[in-house]
mmCIF file of C-alpha atoms and ligand atoms in Angstrom:
data_model
loop_
_atom_site.group_PDB
_atom_site.id
_atom_site.type_symbol
_atom_site.label_atom_id
_atom_site.label_comp_id
_atom_site.label_asym_id
_atom_site.label_seq_id
_atom_site.Cartn_x
_atom_site.Cartn_y
_atom_site.Cartn_z
ATOM 1 C CA MET A 1 19.780 146.357 55.115
ATOM 2 C CA ALA A 2 17.244 143.534 54.605
ATOM 3 C CA VAL A 3 14.390 146.031 54.401
ATOM 4 C CA PHE A 4 16.214 148.119 51.804
ATOM 5 C CA LEU A 5 16.935 145.034 49.682
ATOM 6 C CA LEU A 6 13.415 143.861 49.826
ATOM 7 C CA GLY A 7 12.224 147.292 48.727
ATOM 8 C CA ALA A 8 14.668 147.476 45.863
ATOM 9 C CA ALA A 9 13.796 143.996 44.672
ATOM 10 C CA LEU A 10 10.071 144.798 44.618
ATOM 11 C CA LEU A 11 10.631 148.013 42.709
ATOM 12 C CA PHE A 12 12.338 146.078 39.926
ATOM 13 C CA VAL A 13 10.520 142.853 39.667
ATOM 14 C CA GLN A 14 12.194 142.054 36.355
ATOM 15 C CA PRO A 15 15.372 140.013 36.832
ATOM 16 C CA GLN A 16 17.008 142.351 34.303
ATOM 17 C CA ALA A 17 16.930 145.121 36.830
ATOM 18 C CA VAL A 18 20.474 146.437 37.395
ATOM 19 C CA PRO A 19 21.217 147.098 41.034
ATOM 20 C CA SER A 20 21.421 150.750 41.911
ATOM 21 C CA ARG A 21 24.743 150.444 43.594
ATOM 22 C CA PRO A 22 28.064 150.393 41.631
ATOM 23 C CA ALA A 23 28.458 146.982 40.183
ATOM 24 C CA ALA A 24 31.604 145.444 38.850
ATOM 25 C CA SER A 25 31.463 143.426 35.671
ATOM 26 C CA LEU A 26 30.779 140.063 37.240
ATOM 27 C CA LYS A 27 27.871 141.369 39.257
ATOM 28 C CA ALA A 28 26.499 143.160 36.219
ATOM 29 C CA GLU A 29 26.603 139.870 34.408
ATOM 30 C CA ALA A 30 24.894 138.245 37.305
ATOM 31 C CA ALA A 31 22.192 140.894 37.411
ATOM 32 C CA THR A 32 21.450 141.174 33.705
ATOM 33 C CA GLN A 33 21.596 137.474 32.948
ATOM 34 C CA LYS A 34 22.667 138.262 29.390
ATOM 35 C CA GLU A 35 25.273 135.538 29.274
ATOM 36 C CA PRO A 36 25.719 133.942 25.887
ATOM 37 C CA PHE A 37 24.865 130.550 27.255
ATOM 38 C CA ARG A 38 21.304 131.534 27.956
ATOM 39 C CA LYS A 39 19.967 128.953 25.606
ATOM 40 C CA GLY A 40 16.402 129.735 24.457
ATOM 41 C CA ASP A 41 13.896 129.615 27.217
ATOM 42 C CA LEU A 42 15.450 129.120 30.586
ATOM 43 C CA LYS A 43 12.621 130.001 32.914
ATOM 44 C CA GLU A 44 13.296 132.099 35.912
ATOM 45 C CA SER A 45 10.356 133.041 38.101
ATOM 46 C CA VAL A 46 10.961 135.902 40.504
ATOM 47 C CA HIS A 47 9.628 135.393 44.010
ATOM 48 C CA LEU A 48 7.652 137.993 45.837
ATOM 49 C CA ASN A 49 10.647 138.455 48.066
ATOM 50 C CA GLY A 50 12.739 139.497 45.034
ATOM 51 C CA THR A 51 14.931 136.355 44.839
ATOM 52 C CA LEU A 52 15.311 133.920 41.942
ATOM 53 C CA GLN A 53 17.339 130.905 40.993
ATOM 54 C CA ARG A 54 19.967 131.512 38.421
ATOM 55 C CA LEU A 55 22.819 129.681 36.782
ATOM 56 C CA PRO A 56 26.058 130.076 38.778
ATOM 57 C CA GLN A 57 28.377 132.833 37.758
ATOM 58 C CA THR A 58 31.269 131.097 39.405
ATOM 59 C CA ILE A 59 31.972 127.407 40.194
ATOM 60 C CA ILE A 60 34.392 125.763 42.627
ATOM 61 C CA ILE A 61 35.600 123.003 40.289
ATOM 62 C CA GLY A 62 37.872 121.158 42.713
ATOM 63 C CA VAL A 63 40.023 119.517 43.663
ATOM 64 C CA ARG A 64 38.627 116.670 45.700
ATOM 65 C CA LYS A 65 40.009 116.912 49.277
ATOM 66 C CA GLY A 66 41.552 120.281 48.428
ATOM 67 C CA GLY A 67 39.402 122.237 50.865
ATOM 68 C CA THR A 68 36.425 123.046 48.651
ATOM 69 C CA ARG A 69 33.899 122.925 51.542
ATOM 70 C CA ALA A 70 36.058 125.260 53.669
ATOM 71 C CA LEU A 71 36.362 127.653 50.703
ATOM 72 C CA LEU A 72 32.548 127.587 50.025
ATOM 73 C CA GLU A 73 31.736 128.208 53.686
ATOM 74 C CA MET A 74 34.227 131.060 53.979
ATOM 75 C CA LEU A 75 33.066 132.606 50.747
ATOM 76 C CA SER A 76 29.466 132.432 52.040
ATOM 77 C CA LEU A 77 30.431 134.901 54.713
ATOM 78 C CA HIS A 78 30.100 137.504 52.026
ATOM 79 C CA PRO A 79 26.567 138.884 51.765
ATOM 80 C CA ASP A 80 26.829 139.126 47.958
ATOM 81 C CA MET A 81 27.359 135.389 47.603
ATOM 82 C CA ALA A 82 24.593 132.793 47.254
ATOM 83 C CA ALA A 83 25.888 129.201 47.512
ATOM 84 C CA ALA A 84 24.279 125.905 46.562
ATOM 85 C CA GLU A 85 24.399 123.757 49.635
ATOM 86 C CA SER A 86 25.119 120.374 48.196
ATOM 87 C CA GLU A 87 27.358 119.191 45.374
ATOM 88 C CA VAL A 88 25.292 119.309 42.208
ATOM 89 C CA HIS A 89 27.279 116.981 39.907
ATOM 90 C CA PHE A 90 25.599 118.508 36.873
ATOM 91 C CA PHE A 91 28.463 118.440 34.362
ATOM 92 C CA ASP A 92 30.020 115.181 35.380
ATOM 93 C CA TRP A 93 27.063 112.848 35.910
ATOM 94 C CA GLU A 94 25.261 111.934 32.646
ATOM 95 C CA GLU A 95 21.861 111.443 34.384
ATOM 96 C CA HIS A 96 22.075 114.976 35.637
ATOM 97 C CA TYR A 97 23.512 116.567 32.563
ATOM 98 C CA SER A 98 20.859 115.020 30.368
ATOM 99 C CA ASN A 99 18.217 116.875 32.445
ATOM 100 C CA GLY A 100 19.404 120.131 30.867
ATOM 101 C CA LEU A 101 20.179 123.642 32.125
ATOM 102 C CA GLN A 102 16.671 124.220 33.481
ATOM 103 C CA TRP A 103 17.270 121.362 35.942
ATOM 104 C CA TYR A 104 20.639 122.869 36.807
ATOM 105 C CA VAL A 105 18.986 126.211 37.633
ATOM 106 C CA SER A 106 16.437 124.416 39.801
ATOM 107 C CA GLN A 107 19.323 123.172 42.010
ATOM 108 C CA MET A 108 20.564 126.715 42.689
ATOM 109 C CA PRO A 109 19.758 128.786 45.791
ATOM 110 C CA PHE A 110 17.333 131.676 45.600
ATOM 111 C CA SER A 111 19.391 134.856 45.315
ATOM 112 C CA TYR A 112 18.955 138.586 44.919
ATOM 113 C CA PRO A 113 19.930 140.073 41.521
ATOM 114 C CA TYR A 114 23.153 141.608 42.845
ATOM 115 C CA GLN A 115 24.395 138.318 44.336
ATOM 116 C CA ILE A 116 26.773 135.869 42.709
ATOM 117 C CA THR A 117 25.561 132.289 42.658
ATOM 118 C CA VAL A 118 28.284 129.695 43.331
ATOM 119 C CA GLU A 119 28.143 125.860 43.382
ATOM 120 C CA LYS A 120 30.969 123.484 44.167
ATOM 121 C CA THR A 121 31.495 119.987 42.822
ATOM 122 C CA PRO A 122 35.083 118.900 43.379
ATOM 123 C CA ALA A 123 34.843 116.078 40.819
ATOM 124 C CA TYR A 124 34.627 118.553 37.959
ATOM 125 C CA PHE A 125 38.317 119.297 37.956
ATOM 126 C CA THR A 126 39.331 115.784 37.021
ATOM 127 C CA SER A 127 36.421 114.899 34.741
ATOM 128 C CA PRO A 128 37.551 115.164 31.105
ATOM 129 C CA LYS A 129 34.121 116.091 29.653
ATOM 130 C CA VAL A 130 33.427 118.926 32.114
ATOM 131 C CA PRO A 131 35.530 121.899 30.772
ATOM 132 C CA GLU A 132 33.852 121.857 27.358
ATOM 133 C CA ARG A 133 30.410 121.572 28.961
ATOM 134 C CA VAL A 134 31.040 124.492 31.310
ATOM 135 C CA TYR A 135 32.301 126.468 28.348
ATOM 136 C CA ARG A 136 29.178 125.791 26.403
ATOM 137 C CA MET A 137 27.082 127.132 29.300
ATOM 138 C CA ASN A 138 29.115 130.263 29.844
ATOM 139 C CA LYS A 139 32.505 130.889 28.295
ATOM 140 C CA LEU A 140 33.010 133.995 30.484
ATOM 141 C CA ILE A 141 32.498 132.155 33.725
ATOM 142 C CA ARG A 142 35.005 132.651 36.551
ATOM 143 C CA LEU A 143 36.295 129.414 38.030
ATOM 144 C CA LEU A 144 37.741 128.689 41.457
ATOM 145 C CA LEU A 145 40.190 125.861 41.983
ATOM 146 C CA ILE A 146 41.618 125.025 45.411
ATOM 147 C CA LEU A 147 44.661 122.803 45.508
ATOM 148 C CA ARG A 148 46.959 121.432 48.167
ATOM 149 C CA ASP A 149 50.098 119.385 48.327
ATOM 150 C CA PRO A 150 49.458 116.505 45.926
ATOM 151 C CA THR A 151 50.827 113.850 48.326
ATOM 152 C CA GLU A 152 48.712 115.152 51.237
ATOM 153 C CA ARG A 153 45.732 115.102 48.849
ATOM 154 C CA VAL A 154 46.339 111.387 48.066
ATOM 155 C CA LEU A 155 46.441 110.505 51.763
ATOM 156 C CA SER A 156 43.313 112.558 52.411
ATOM 157 C CA ASP A 157 41.540 110.983 49.492
ATOM 158 C CA TYR A 158 42.354 107.506 50.831
ATOM 159 C CA THR A 159 41.311 108.485 54.380
ATOM 160 C CA GLN A 160 37.931 109.740 53.151
ATOM 161 C CA VAL A 161 37.113 106.463 51.368
ATOM 162 C CA PHE A 162 38.462 104.480 54.346
ATOM 163 C CA PHE A 163 36.058 106.282 56.737
ATOM 164 C CA ASN A 164 33.153 105.867 54.316
ATOM 165 C CA HIS A 165 33.709 102.150 54.529
ATOM 166 C CA MET A 166 34.124 102.168 58.281
ATOM 167 C CA GLN A 167 30.804 103.937 58.751
ATOM 168 C CA LYS A 168 29.129 101.155 56.732
ATOM 169 C CA HIS A 169 30.978 98.556 58.779
ATOM 170 C CA LYS A 170 32.917 97.486 55.767
ATOM 171 C CA LEU A 171 36.587 96.587 55.555
ATOM 172 C CA TYR A 172 38.931 98.616 53.450
ATOM 173 C CA PRO A 173 42.483 97.697 52.454
ATOM 174 C CA SER A 174 45.436 99.529 53.949
ATOM 175 C CA ILE A 175 46.818 102.458 52.027
ATOM 176 C CA GLU A 176 49.954 100.437 51.109
ATOM 177 C CA GLU A 177 47.769 98.023 49.207
ATOM 178 C CA PHE A 178 46.764 100.840 46.882
ATOM 179 C CA LEU A 179 50.073 102.635 46.739
ATOM 180 C CA VAL A 180 52.323 99.700 46.090
ATOM 181 C CA LYS A 181 52.303 97.184 43.269
ATOM 182 C CA ASP A 182 55.171 94.692 42.716
ATOM 183 C CA GLY A 183 57.332 96.652 45.109
ATOM 184 C CA GLU A 184 56.919 99.884 43.062
ATOM 185 C CA LEU A 185 54.630 102.879 43.348
ATOM 186 C CA ASN A 186 51.300 101.971 41.824
ATOM 187 C CA ILE A 187 50.732 105.017 39.578
ATOM 188 C CA ASN A 188 47.452 103.523 38.392
ATOM 189 C CA TYR A 189 45.892 104.289 41.765
ATOM 190 C CA LYS A 190 43.104 106.748 40.976
ATOM 191 C CA ALA A 191 44.025 109.005 43.929
ATOM 192 C CA ILE A 192 47.464 109.422 42.504
ATOM 193 C CA ASN A 193 46.102 110.335 39.074
ATOM 194 C CA ARG A 194 43.771 112.988 40.624
ATOM 195 C CA SER A 195 46.835 114.688 42.081
ATOM 196 C CA LEU A 196 48.401 115.081 38.638
ATOM 197 C CA TYR A 197 47.216 118.671 38.513
ATOM 198 C CA TYR A 198 48.974 119.668 35.326
ATOM 199 C CA PHE A 199 47.233 116.845 33.438
ATOM 200 C CA HIS A 200 43.732 117.957 34.399
ATOM 201 C CA MET A 201 44.564 121.684 34.210
ATOM 202 C CA GLN A 202 45.524 121.262 30.532
ATOM 203 C CA ASN A 203 41.920 120.278 29.821
ATOM 204 C CA TRP A 204 40.579 123.424 31.399
ATOM 205 C CA LEU A 205 43.098 125.693 29.668
ATOM 206 C CA LYS A 206 41.880 124.425 26.247
ATOM 207 C CA TYR A 207 38.646 126.338 26.967
ATOM 208 C CA PHE A 208 39.383 129.037 29.525
ATOM 209 C CA PRO A 209 42.160 131.658 29.782
ATOM 210 C CA LEU A 210 44.324 131.344 32.874
ATOM 211 C CA ASP A 211 43.076 134.668 34.256
ATOM 212 C CA HIS A 212 39.534 133.283 34.508
ATOM 213 C CA ILE A 213 40.705 130.459 36.812
ATOM 214 C CA HIS A 214 41.686 131.560 40.290
ATOM 215 C CA ILE A 215 43.773 129.039 42.169
ATOM 216 C CA VAL A 216 43.379 129.073 45.900
ATOM 217 C CA ASP A 217 46.335 127.673 47.949
ATOM 218 C CA GLY A 218 44.499 125.213 50.122
ATOM 219 C CA ASP A 219 47.462 124.644 52.423
ATOM 220 C CA LYS A 220 47.522 128.386 53.105
ATOM 221 C CA LEU A 221 43.712 128.660 53.420
ATOM 222 C CA ILE A 222 43.746 126.223 56.276
ATOM 223 C CA LYS A 223 46.726 127.760 58.115
ATOM 224 C CA ASP A 224 45.687 131.388 57.628
ATOM 225 C CA PRO A 225 42.349 131.786 55.763
ATOM 226 C CA PHE A 226 41.930 135.529 55.688
ATOM 227 C CA PRO A 227 44.604 136.557 53.118
ATOM 228 C CA GLU A 228 43.505 133.758 50.729
ATOM 229 C CA ILE A 229 39.865 134.787 51.018
ATOM 230 C CA VAL A 230 40.742 138.410 50.249
ATOM 231 C CA LYS A 231 42.250 137.289 46.972
ATOM 232 C CA VAL A 232 39.045 135.443 46.090
ATOM 233 C CA GLU A 233 36.977 138.479 46.912
ATOM 234 C CA ARG A 234 39.165 140.491 44.475
ATOM 235 C CA PHE A 235 38.957 137.860 41.748
ATOM 236 C CA LEU A 236 35.148 137.868 41.913
ATOM 237 C CA ASN A 237 35.025 141.707 42.032
ATOM 238 C CA LEU A 238 33.338 141.526 45.432
ATOM 239 C CA SER A 239 33.496 144.484 47.755
ATOM 240 C CA PRO A 240 35.921 143.799 50.630
ATOM 241 C CA GLN A 241 33.500 142.662 53.350
ATOM 242 C CA ILE A 242 35.032 139.577 54.893
ATOM 243 C CA ASN A 243 37.432 140.606 57.594
ATOM 244 C CA ALA A 244 39.938 138.898 59.917
ATOM 245 C CA SER A 245 37.536 138.820 62.831
ATOM 246 C CA ASN A 246 35.271 136.394 60.770
ATOM 247 C CA PHE A 247 37.887 133.756 61.610
ATOM 248 C CA TYR A 248 38.994 132.399 64.941
ATOM 249 C CA PHE A 249 41.332 129.574 65.763
ATOM 250 C CA ASN A 250 39.906 126.581 67.622
ATOM 251 C CA LYS A 251 42.742 125.003 69.525
ATOM 252 C CA THR A 252 40.896 121.786 70.246
ATOM 253 C CA LYS A 253 40.175 121.311 66.554
ATOM 254 C CA GLY A 254 43.506 122.636 65.426
ATOM 255 C CA PHE A 255 42.044 124.861 62.765
ATOM 256 C CA TYR A 256 39.952 127.927 62.027
ATOM 257 C CA CYS A 257 36.235 128.260 62.582
ATOM 258 C CA LEU A 258 33.994 130.938 61.239
ATOM 259 C CA ARG A 259 32.204 133.778 63.019
ATOM 260 C CA ASP A 260 29.280 135.260 61.130
ATOM 261 C CA SER A 261 27.374 138.013 62.950
ATOM 262 C CA GLY A 262 27.822 136.335 66.224
ATOM 263 C CA ARG A 263 27.079 132.843 64.869
ATOM 264 C CA ASP A 264 30.021 130.478 65.194
ATOM 265 C CA ARG A 265 30.461 127.464 63.019
ATOM 266 C CA CYS A 266 33.208 125.023 62.507
ATOM 267 C CA LEU A 267 33.614 122.554 59.624
ATOM 268 C CA HIS A 268 32.117 119.080 59.889
ATOM 269 C CA GLU A 269 34.249 116.730 62.011
ATOM 270 C CA SER A 270 35.027 114.677 58.954
ATOM 271 C CA LYS A 271 37.252 117.564 57.792
ATOM 272 C CA GLY A 272 40.869 117.710 58.906
ATOM 273 C CA ARG A 273 41.027 113.999 59.872
ATOM 274 C CA ALA A 274 44.398 112.549 60.762
ATOM 275 C CA HIS A 275 46.028 110.751 57.848
ATOM 276 C CA PRO A 276 47.239 107.109 58.035
ATOM 277 C CA LYS A 277 50.844 106.586 59.019
ATOM 278 C CA VAL A 278 52.736 105.817 55.887
ATOM 279 C CA ASP A 279 56.156 104.220 55.691
ATOM 280 C CA PRO A 280 58.629 107.131 55.275
ATOM 281 C CA ILE A 281 60.288 105.400 52.299
ATOM 282 C CA LEU A 282 56.925 105.169 50.550
ATOM 283 C CA LEU A 283 56.173 108.762 51.372
ATOM 284 C CA GLU A 284 59.477 109.804 49.884
ATOM 285 C CA LYS A 285 58.627 107.833 46.732
ATOM 286 C CA LEU A 286 55.375 109.748 46.457
ATOM 287 C CA HIS A 287 57.080 113.091 46.916
ATOM 288 C CA GLY A 288 59.551 112.102 44.261
ATOM 289 C CA TYR A 289 56.894 110.905 41.896
ATOM 290 C CA PHE A 290 55.063 114.286 42.047
ATOM 291 C CA ARG A 291 58.156 116.423 41.706
ATOM 292 C CA GLU A 292 58.062 116.484 37.840
ATOM 293 C CA PRO A 293 54.242 116.835 37.365
ATOM 294 C CA ASN A 294 54.298 119.639 39.943
ATOM 295 C CA GLN A 295 57.027 121.451 37.991
ATOM 296 C CA LYS A 296 54.923 121.116 34.833
ATOM 297 C CA PHE A 297 51.961 122.495 36.698
ATOM 298 C CA PHE A 298 53.963 125.520 37.932
ATOM 299 C CA GLU A 299 55.048 126.255 34.380
ATOM 300 C CA LEU A 300 51.502 125.866 33.140
ATOM 301 C CA VAL A 301 50.038 128.373 35.640
ATOM 302 C CA GLY A 302 53.066 130.680 35.975
ATOM 303 C CA ARG A 303 53.115 130.315 39.726
ATOM 304 C CA THR A 304 54.777 128.007 42.278
ATOM 305 C CA PHE A 305 53.393 126.396 45.357
ATOM 306 C CA ASP A 306 55.097 125.224 48.524
ATOM 307 C CA TRP A 307 54.683 121.487 47.894
ATOM 308 C CA HIS A 308 57.136 118.669 48.718
HETATM 309 C C1 NAG B 1 12.548 133.923 49.062
HETATM 310 O O1 NAG B 1 11.625 132.952 48.644
HETATM 311 C C2 NAG B 1 12.139 131.670 48.336
HETATM 312 C C3 NAG B 1 11.074 130.808 47.780
HETATM 313 O O2 NAG B 1 10.010 130.632 48.639
HETATM 314 C C4 NAG B 1 12.790 131.120 49.610
HETATM 315 O O3 NAG B 1 13.315 129.855 49.327
HETATM 316 C C5 NAG B 1 13.837 132.056 50.081
HETATM 317 O O4 NAG B 1 14.428 131.556 51.296
HETATM 318 C C6 NAG B 1 13.258 133.467 50.283
HETATM 319 N N1 NAG B 1 14.442 134.327 50.554
HETATM 320 C C7 NAG B 1 14.418 135.285 51.461
HETATM 321 C C8 NAG B 1 15.649 136.021 51.674
HETATM 322 O O5 NAG B 1 13.418 135.514 52.136
HETATM 323 C C1 NAG B 2 45.171 109.671 34.437
HETATM 324 O O1 NAG B 2 43.870 109.161 34.128
HETATM 325 C C2 NAG B 2 43.373 109.522 32.831
HETATM 326 C C3 NAG B 2 41.994 108.952 32.740
HETATM 327 O O2 NAG B 2 41.164 109.545 33.714
HETATM 328 C C4 NAG B 2 44.294 108.965 31.780
HETATM 329 O O3 NAG B 2 43.793 109.378 30.500
HETATM 330 C C5 NAG B 2 45.710 109.475 32.019
HETATM 331 O O4 NAG B 2 46.560 108.881 31.072
HETATM 332 C C6 NAG B 2 46.207 109.207 33.401
HETATM 333 N N1 NAG B 2 47.484 109.791 33.561
HETATM 334 C C7 NAG B 2 48.546 109.149 33.894
HETATM 335 C C8 NAG B 2 49.845 109.924 33.889
HETATM 336 O O5 NAG B 2 48.502 107.941 34.204
HETATM 337 C C1 NAG B 3 33.971 142.526 60.441
HETATM 338 O O1 NAG B 3 32.727 142.099 59.787
HETATM 339 C C2 NAG B 3 31.644 142.012 60.679
HETATM 340 C C3 NAG B 3 30.455 141.544 59.906
HETATM 341 O O2 NAG B 3 30.701 140.262 59.394
HETATM 342 C C4 NAG B 3 31.360 143.396 61.341
HETATM 343 O O3 NAG B 3 30.346 143.232 62.262
HETATM 344 C C5 NAG B 3 32.616 143.854 62.073
HETATM 345 O O4 NAG B 3 32.395 145.163 62.523
HETATM 346 C C6 NAG B 3 33.781 143.859 61.078
HETATM 347 N N1 NAG B 3 34.993 144.170 61.830
HETATM 348 C C7 NAG B 3 35.928 145.022 61.386
HETATM 349 C C8 NAG B 3 37.108 145.191 62.273
HETATM 350 O O5 NAG B 3 35.789 145.587 60.364
HETATM 351 C C1 NAG B 4 36.160 123.969 69.270
HETATM 352 O O1 NAG B 4 36.207 122.599 68.775
HETATM 353 C C2 NAG B 4 35.641 121.687 69.740
HETATM 354 C C3 NAG B 4 35.906 120.319 69.192
HETATM 355 O O2 NAG B 4 35.369 120.068 67.945
HETATM 356 C C4 NAG B 4 34.219 122.006 69.935
HETATM 357 O O3 NAG B 4 33.600 121.098 70.847
HETATM 358 C C5 NAG B 4 34.062 123.416 70.455
HETATM 359 O O4 NAG B 4 32.698 123.756 70.516
HETATM 360 C C6 NAG B 4 34.721 124.432 69.557
HETATM 361 N N1 NAG B 4 34.774 125.705 70.193
HETATM 362 C C7 NAG B 4 34.512 126.814 69.556
HETATM 363 C C8 NAG B 4 34.553 128.062 70.376
HETATM 364 O O5 NAG B 4 34.189 126.819 68.399
#
């Protein structure tokens, strides 16, 4: 396989070379690089091994603590995917965005022309400027959004920041201090705002049609990854290559690990941490608070999710 690919790549040193095997539209786009966003002189130098760095043809836009790392790792099981390893923060950080698209390209992995480049930056979903910026780069781009129960996401968001402080030997207030103000739910807590999915989704739908945004059910992906990943394969027009035996359940960890040509890997231990114990009355308030925004979200995307 590798030898064939190398040969093919050397035959067509031009990045415009269309792969000889049947290519669905997204892959054709990936291969020809004729996207409308290709502003002026983006430089792409082809390496002798036939790979090059290209703008992503799909982006995992969020949500923070939704399972974006798990999704990226699972998607990377597919040989036609090339994933940026770290979160690029191009569209949401001004100091990165001002570097321009050439800088963005330089952050991408080297890929073969038939591969789809993907990057994930969970903060994109909730950053108001990002949808328009992504649109200006490529209005045809396919977007991936992974969501989970908004209440669980709030607790996970808090837990992450709590552990970040612990690691630096810093104190961090209890979750109640963020969630409660004057005896009421503190809806100004940022983590709560990030879970108002309909609010952020509206910004994206101003620029992208719903069928260009695939929503992955993060709660399902963790419990039973394979069916969710098959849907992503289909959305990206990938050939069905990932199979059930790429996943195995690790009882000690309590969730799935990945098996990739004999190589096993589990997610970093910071994933799937236990959440803080929250007063049941407070938890019920959170569930109640999200009921209406969730309903709005379901109407917006024409689909329901099994959330509290
Ligand atoms: C191709 O070359 C690039 C640049 O040196 C390198 O980063 C990449 O790992 C190589 N890819 C393969 C598949 O050999
Ligand atoms: C959520 O935060 C944004 C700013 O990031 C703000 O414009 C919006 O009004 C907030 N939503 C609610 C319901 O508080
Ligand atoms: C699943 O995919 C792996 C490659 O990742 C392959 O070796 C294996 O034969 C496949 N299994 C089935 C049942 O298709
Ligand atoms: C399962 O998870 C435990 C705990 O993280 C780890 O030590 C072990 O290596 C894992 N086993 C397999 C087969 O992945």
